[in-house]
CSV table of C-alpha atoms in Angstrom, one decimal:
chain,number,residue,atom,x,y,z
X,136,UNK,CA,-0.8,-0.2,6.5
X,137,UNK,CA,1.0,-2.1,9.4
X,138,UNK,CA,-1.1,-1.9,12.2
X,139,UNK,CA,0.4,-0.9,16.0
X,140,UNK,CA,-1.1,-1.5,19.6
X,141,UNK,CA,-0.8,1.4,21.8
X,142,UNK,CA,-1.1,2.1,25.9
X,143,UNK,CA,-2.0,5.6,27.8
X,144,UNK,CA,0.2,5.8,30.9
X,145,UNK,CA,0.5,8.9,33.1
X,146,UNK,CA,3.2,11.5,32.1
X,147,UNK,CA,6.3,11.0,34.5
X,148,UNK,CA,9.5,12.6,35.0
X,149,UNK,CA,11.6,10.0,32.3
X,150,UNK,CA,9.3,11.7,29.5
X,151,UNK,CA,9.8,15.0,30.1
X,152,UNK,CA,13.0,15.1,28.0
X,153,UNK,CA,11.2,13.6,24.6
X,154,UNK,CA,8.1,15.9,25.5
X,155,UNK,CA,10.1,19.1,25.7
X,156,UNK,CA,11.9,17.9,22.1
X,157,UNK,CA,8.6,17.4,20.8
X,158,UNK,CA,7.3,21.0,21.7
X,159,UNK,CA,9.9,22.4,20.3
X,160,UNK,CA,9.9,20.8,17.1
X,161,UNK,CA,8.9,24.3,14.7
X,162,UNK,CA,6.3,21.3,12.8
X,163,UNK,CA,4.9,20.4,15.5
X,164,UNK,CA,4.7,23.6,17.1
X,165,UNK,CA,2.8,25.2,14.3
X,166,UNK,CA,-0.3,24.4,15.3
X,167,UNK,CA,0.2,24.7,19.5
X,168,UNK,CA,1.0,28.0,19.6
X,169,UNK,CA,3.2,28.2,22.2
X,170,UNK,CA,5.7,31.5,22.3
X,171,UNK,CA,8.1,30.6,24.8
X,172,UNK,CA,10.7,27.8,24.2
X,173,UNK,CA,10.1,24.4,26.4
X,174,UNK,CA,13.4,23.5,28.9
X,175,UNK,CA,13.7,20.3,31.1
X,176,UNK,CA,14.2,22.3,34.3
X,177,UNK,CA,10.9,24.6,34.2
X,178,UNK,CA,8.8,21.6,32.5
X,179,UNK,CA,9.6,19.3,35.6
X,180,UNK,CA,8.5,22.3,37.6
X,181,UNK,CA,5.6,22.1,35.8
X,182,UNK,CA,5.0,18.8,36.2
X,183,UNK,CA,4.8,18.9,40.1
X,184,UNK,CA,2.5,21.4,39.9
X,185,UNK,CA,-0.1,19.6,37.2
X,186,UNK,CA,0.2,16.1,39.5
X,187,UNK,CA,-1.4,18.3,42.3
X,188,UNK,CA,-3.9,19.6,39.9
X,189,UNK,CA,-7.8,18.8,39.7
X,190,UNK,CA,-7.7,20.3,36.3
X,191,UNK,CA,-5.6,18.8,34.1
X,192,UNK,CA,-3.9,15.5,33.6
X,193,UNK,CA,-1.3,14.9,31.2
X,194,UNK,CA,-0.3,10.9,30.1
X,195,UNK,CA,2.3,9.6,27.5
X,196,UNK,CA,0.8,7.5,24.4
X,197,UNK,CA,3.2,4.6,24.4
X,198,UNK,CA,3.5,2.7,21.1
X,199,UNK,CA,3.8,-1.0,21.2
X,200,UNK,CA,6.1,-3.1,18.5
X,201,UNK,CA,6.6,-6.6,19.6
X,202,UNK,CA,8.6,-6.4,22.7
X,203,UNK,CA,9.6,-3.1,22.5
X,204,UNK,CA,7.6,0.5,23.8
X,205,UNK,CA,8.0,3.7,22.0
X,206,UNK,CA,7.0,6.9,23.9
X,207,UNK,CA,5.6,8.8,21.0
X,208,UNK,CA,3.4,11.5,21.5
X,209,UNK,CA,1.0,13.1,24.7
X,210,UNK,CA,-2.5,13.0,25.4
X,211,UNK,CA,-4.3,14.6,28.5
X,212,UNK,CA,-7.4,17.1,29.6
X,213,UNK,CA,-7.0,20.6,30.3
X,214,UNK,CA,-9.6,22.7,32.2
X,215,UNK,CA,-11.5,19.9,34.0
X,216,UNK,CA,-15.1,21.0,35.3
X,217,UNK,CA,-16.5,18.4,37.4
X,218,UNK,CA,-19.5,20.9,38.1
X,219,UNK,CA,-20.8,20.4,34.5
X,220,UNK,CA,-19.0,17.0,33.6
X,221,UNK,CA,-16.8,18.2,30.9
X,222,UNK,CA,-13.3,18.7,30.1
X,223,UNK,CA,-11.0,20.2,27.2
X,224,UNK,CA,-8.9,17.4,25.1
X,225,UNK,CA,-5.6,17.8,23.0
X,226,UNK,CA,-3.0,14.9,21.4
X,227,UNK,CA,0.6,15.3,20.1
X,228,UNK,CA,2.1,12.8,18.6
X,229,UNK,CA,5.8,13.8,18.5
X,230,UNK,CA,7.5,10.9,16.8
X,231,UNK,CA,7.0,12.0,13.3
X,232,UNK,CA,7.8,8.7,11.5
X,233,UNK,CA,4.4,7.4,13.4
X,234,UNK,CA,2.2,10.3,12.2
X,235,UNK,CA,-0.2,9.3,9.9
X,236,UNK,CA,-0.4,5.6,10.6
X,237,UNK,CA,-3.7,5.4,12.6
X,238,UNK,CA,-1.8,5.9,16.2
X,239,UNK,CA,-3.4,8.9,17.1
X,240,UNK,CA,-6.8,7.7,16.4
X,241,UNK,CA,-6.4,4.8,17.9
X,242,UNK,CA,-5.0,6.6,21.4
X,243,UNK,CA,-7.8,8.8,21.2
X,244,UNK,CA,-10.4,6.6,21.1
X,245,UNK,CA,-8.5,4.1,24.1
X,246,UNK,CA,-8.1,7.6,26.3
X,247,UNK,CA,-11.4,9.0,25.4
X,248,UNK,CA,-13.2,5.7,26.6
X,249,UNK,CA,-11.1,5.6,29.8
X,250,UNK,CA,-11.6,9.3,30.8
X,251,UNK,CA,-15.5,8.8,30.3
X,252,UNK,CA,-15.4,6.3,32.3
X,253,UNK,CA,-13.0,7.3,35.2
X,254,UNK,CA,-14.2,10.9,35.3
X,255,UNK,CA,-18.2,10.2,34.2
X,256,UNK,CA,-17.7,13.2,32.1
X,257,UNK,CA,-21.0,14.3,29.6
X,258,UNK,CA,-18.8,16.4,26.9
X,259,UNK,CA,-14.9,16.9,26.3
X,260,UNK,CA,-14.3,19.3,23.8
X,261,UNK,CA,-10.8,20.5,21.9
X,262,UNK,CA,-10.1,23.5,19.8
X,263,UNK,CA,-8.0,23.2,16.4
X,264,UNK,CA,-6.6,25.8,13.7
X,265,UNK,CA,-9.3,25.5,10.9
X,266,UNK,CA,-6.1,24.5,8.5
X,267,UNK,CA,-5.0,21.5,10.7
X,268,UNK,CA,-6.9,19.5,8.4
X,269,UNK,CA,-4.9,16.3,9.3
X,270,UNK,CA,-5.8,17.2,13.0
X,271,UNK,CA,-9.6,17.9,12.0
X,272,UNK,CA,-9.9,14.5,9.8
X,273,UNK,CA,-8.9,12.6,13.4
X,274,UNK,CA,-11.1,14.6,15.4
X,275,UNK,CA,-14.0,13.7,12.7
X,276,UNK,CA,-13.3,10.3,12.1
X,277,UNK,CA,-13.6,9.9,16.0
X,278,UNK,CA,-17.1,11.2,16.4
X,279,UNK,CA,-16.3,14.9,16.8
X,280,UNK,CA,-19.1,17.7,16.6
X,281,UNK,CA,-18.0,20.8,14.8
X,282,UNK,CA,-19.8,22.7,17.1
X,283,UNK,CA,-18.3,26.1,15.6
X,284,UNK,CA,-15.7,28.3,14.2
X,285,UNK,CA,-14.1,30.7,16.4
X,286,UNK,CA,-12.9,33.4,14.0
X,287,UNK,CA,-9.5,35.2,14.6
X,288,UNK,CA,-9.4,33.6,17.8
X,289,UNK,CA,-5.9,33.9,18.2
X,290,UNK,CA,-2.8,36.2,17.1
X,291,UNK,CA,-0.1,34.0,16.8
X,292,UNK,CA,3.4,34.9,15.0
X,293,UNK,CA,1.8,38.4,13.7
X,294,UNK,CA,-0.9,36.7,12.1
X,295,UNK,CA,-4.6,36.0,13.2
X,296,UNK,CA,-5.6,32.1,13.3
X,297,UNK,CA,-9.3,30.9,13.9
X,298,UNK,CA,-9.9,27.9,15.8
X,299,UNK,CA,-12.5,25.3,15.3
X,300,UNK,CA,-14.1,24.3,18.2
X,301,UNK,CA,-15.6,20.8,18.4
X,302,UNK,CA,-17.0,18.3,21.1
X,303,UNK,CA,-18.3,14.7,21.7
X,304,UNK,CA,-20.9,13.8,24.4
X,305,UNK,CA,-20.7,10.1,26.3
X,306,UNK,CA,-23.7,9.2,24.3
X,307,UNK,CA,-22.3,9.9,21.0
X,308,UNK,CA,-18.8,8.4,21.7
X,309,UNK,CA,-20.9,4.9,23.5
X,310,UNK,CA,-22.9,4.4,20.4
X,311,UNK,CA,-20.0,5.0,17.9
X,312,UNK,CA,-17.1,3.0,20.3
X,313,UNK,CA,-19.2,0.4,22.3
């Protein structure tokens, strides 16, 4: 498998257009669960307000072929708690043609490592649909903890989903990353 280099920059206003086409890809929408449809207008909106914010930070994962740099999916926290060192994490990668080819891991691992460090967090934590299995192998293969399953967590287009619910502490990730 050819083997790609990839950079975590902060989400800015030239990648709201691929991240609203993204989100509203029906594939990769099945497992965010999002209702509404995404529109440039509102998600610049929301971007102002999320650069203000304390608990959340959004950044691009930027793939790098030789000279060039592919925006190609998002990464960020969500629900930062500086009180008890932990935040929640999620990943998209939008570009379909580089799903599956080690990207995501690799970004996760690079942003993980920086956002211990930065933010000296103990735990960061996601939650996934127990059928993302792709999703679930990543998370795994990182040093994820199923910590539990949250059953019929959601009701999401008239059907019930549960949730996994997993998490990493800066020991575990140092000892399997250093």
């Amino acid at each position: 498998m050819r083997q790609y280099d990839v950079k975590i920059l902060p989400l800015t206003e030239q990648e709201i257009e691929k991240k609203v086409l993204w989100y509203n890809d029906p594939e990769i929408r099945k497992y965010l669960h999002y209702t509404d449809s995404f529109n440039i207008n509102d998600s610049l909106n929301w971007l102002q307000r999320i650069k203000k914010s304390d608990t959340r930070k959004e950044y691009v994962i930027w793939l790098i072929d030789g000279h060039m740099e592919i925006p190609v999916g998002i990464i960020g926290l969500f629900e930062i708690d500086r009180a008890n060192q932990k935040a929640g994490f999620y990943i998209t990668v939008g570009e379909k043609q580089y799903q599956g080819k080690g990207i995501a891991k690799k970004a996760t691992v690079l942003f993980l490592k920086e956002m211990f460090e930065k933010f000296k967090f103990h735990k960061i934590y996601l939650y996934t649909d127990v059928e993302n299995k792709a999703a679930r192998g990543l998370y795994e293969k990182v040093g994820f903890v199923l910590e539990g399953i949250l059953r019929d967590e959601l009701f999401y287009q008239n059907h019930y989903v549960s949730r996994c619910y997993y998490s990493i502490l800066f020991e575990e990730f140092i000892e399997k990353w250093r």
